[in-house]
XYZ file of C-alpha atoms in Angstrom:
164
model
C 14.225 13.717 -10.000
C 13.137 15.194 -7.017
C 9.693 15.731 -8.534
C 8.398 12.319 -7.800
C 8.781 12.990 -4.080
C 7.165 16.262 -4.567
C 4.107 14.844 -6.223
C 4.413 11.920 -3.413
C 4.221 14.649 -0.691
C 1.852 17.165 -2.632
C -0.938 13.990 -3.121
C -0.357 13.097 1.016
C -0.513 17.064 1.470
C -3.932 16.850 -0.750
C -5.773 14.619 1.158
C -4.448 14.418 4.887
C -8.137 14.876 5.779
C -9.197 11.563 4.280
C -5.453 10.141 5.695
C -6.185 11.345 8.954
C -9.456 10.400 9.056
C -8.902 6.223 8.405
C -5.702 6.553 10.817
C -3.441 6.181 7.928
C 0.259 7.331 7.946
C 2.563 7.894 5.396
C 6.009 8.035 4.691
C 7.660 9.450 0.891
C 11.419 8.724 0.441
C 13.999 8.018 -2.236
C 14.265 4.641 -0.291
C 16.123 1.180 -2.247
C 16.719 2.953 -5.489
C 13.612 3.931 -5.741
C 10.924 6.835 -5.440
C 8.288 5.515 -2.402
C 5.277 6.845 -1.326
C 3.787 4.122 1.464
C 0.649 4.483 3.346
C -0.105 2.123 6.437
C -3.178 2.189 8.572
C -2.316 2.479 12.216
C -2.551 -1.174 13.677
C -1.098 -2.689 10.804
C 2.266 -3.477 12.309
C 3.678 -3.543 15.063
C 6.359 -0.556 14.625
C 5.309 3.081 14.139
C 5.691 4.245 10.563
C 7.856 6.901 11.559
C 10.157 4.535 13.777
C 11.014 1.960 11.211
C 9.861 2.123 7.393
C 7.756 -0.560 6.935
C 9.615 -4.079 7.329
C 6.559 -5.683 9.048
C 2.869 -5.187 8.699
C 0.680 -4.171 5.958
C 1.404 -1.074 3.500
C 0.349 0.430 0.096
C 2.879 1.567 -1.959
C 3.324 3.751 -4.989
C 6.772 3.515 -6.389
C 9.090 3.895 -9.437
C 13.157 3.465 -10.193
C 15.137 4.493 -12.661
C 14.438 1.590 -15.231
C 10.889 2.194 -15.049
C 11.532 5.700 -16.101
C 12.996 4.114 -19.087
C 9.937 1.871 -19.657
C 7.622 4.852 -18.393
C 6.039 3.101 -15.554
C 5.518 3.176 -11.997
C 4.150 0.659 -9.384
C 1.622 0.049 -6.642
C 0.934 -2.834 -4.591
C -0.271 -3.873 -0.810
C 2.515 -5.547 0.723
C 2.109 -8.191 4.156
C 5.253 -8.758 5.927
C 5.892 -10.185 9.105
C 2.275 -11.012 9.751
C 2.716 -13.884 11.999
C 4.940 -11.209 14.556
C 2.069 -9.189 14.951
C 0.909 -8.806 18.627
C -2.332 -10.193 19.450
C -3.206 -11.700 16.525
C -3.261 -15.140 14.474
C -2.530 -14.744 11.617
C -1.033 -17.570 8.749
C 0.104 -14.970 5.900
C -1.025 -17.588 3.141
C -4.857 -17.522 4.843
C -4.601 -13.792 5.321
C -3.549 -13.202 1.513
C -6.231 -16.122 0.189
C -9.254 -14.132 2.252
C -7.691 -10.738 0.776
C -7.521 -11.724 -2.278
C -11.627 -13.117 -2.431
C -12.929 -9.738 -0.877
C -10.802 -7.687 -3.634
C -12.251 -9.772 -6.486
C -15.404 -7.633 -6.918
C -13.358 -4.396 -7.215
C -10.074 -5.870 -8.938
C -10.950 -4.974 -12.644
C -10.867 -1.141 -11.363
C -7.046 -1.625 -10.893
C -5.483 -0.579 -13.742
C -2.805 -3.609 -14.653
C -3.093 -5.352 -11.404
C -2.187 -9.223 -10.424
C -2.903 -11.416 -7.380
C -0.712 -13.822 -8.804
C 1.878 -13.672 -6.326
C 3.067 -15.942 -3.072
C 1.080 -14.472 0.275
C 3.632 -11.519 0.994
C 2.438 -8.959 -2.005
C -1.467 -9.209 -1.991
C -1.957 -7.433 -4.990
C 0.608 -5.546 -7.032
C 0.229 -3.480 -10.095
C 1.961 -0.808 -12.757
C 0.299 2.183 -14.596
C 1.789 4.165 -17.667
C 4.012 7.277 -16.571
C 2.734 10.047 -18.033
C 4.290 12.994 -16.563
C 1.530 15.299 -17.213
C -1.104 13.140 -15.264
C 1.006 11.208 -12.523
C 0.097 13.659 -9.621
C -3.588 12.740 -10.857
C -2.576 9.211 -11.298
C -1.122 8.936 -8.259
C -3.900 10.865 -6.414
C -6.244 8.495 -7.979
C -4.188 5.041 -6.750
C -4.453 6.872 -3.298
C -8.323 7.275 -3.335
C -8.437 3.846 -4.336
C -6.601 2.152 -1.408
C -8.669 3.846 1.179
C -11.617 2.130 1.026
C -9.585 -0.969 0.749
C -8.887 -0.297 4.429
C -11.823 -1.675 5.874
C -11.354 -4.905 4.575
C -8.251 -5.385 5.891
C -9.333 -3.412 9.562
C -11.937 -7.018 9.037
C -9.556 -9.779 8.336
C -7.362 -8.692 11.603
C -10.668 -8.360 13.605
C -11.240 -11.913 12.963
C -7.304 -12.585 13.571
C -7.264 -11.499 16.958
C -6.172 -13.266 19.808
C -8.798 -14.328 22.062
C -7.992 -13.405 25.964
């Protein structure tokens, strides 16, 4: 089942460019029991990506396990952990998530399956049918999708930070 982290890498592969370009890094594993593909904009926790897989900050992922092969899914969702350690900012996770949740309101019905129904750590989360001959497309799409969520979320720390 290596595949999954082959499409993973080939889609980050695809569109480093764009990656590069909003200071996002990314990081594809079989990580938990699952297949992970995790994108985090620099600045959006307080460890490098490459130092410690995302247990603090703010990530997209794309993921799937073994029973959602059997129920042909797989996942996404913008996880915020750990928001009140972040350096130089002020941040109460439930405010944060509230304020996230209001800006993504205009382009929520473009997520395919998604919720916002969830406590202030996952800010959105949804699932999309696995279809094996479209989940590199899929999955290329989910990533185009995030990126321009970035800037929202660049805003909501800009008006978070610390004042010296």
């Amino acid at each position: 089942m290596d595949r999954f982290l082959e499409v993973f890498n080939s889609v980050v592969e695809n569109n480093r460019a764009a990656l590069e370009k909003n200071q996002i890094s990314s990081f594809v594993e079989w990580w938990y029991d699952s297949w992970v593909l995790k994108l985090q904009k620099k600045g959006w926790s307080s460890t490098a990506l490459h130092e410690n897989p995302i247990h603090s900050g703010i990530f997209f992922s794309i993921w799937l396990t073994e029973k959602d092969l059997e129920k042909s899914v797989f996942n996404y969702n913008i996880h915020a952990l750990k928001l009140r350690e972040l350096e130089g900012y002020t941040i109460k996770s439930r405010e944060f998530a509230n304020d996230f949740r209001l800006a993504f309101t205009s382009d929520q019905s473009s997520w395919k399956n998604v919720s916002v129904n969830y406590g202030p750590l996952t800010l959105m989360q949804g699932y999309m049918p696995l279809v094996q001959e479209s989940f590199e497309k899929d999955v290329d799409h989910l990533l185009k999708k995030f990126i321009p969520l970035c800037p929202i979320i660049d805003h909501l720390f800009e008006v978070r930070k610390k004042v010296k």
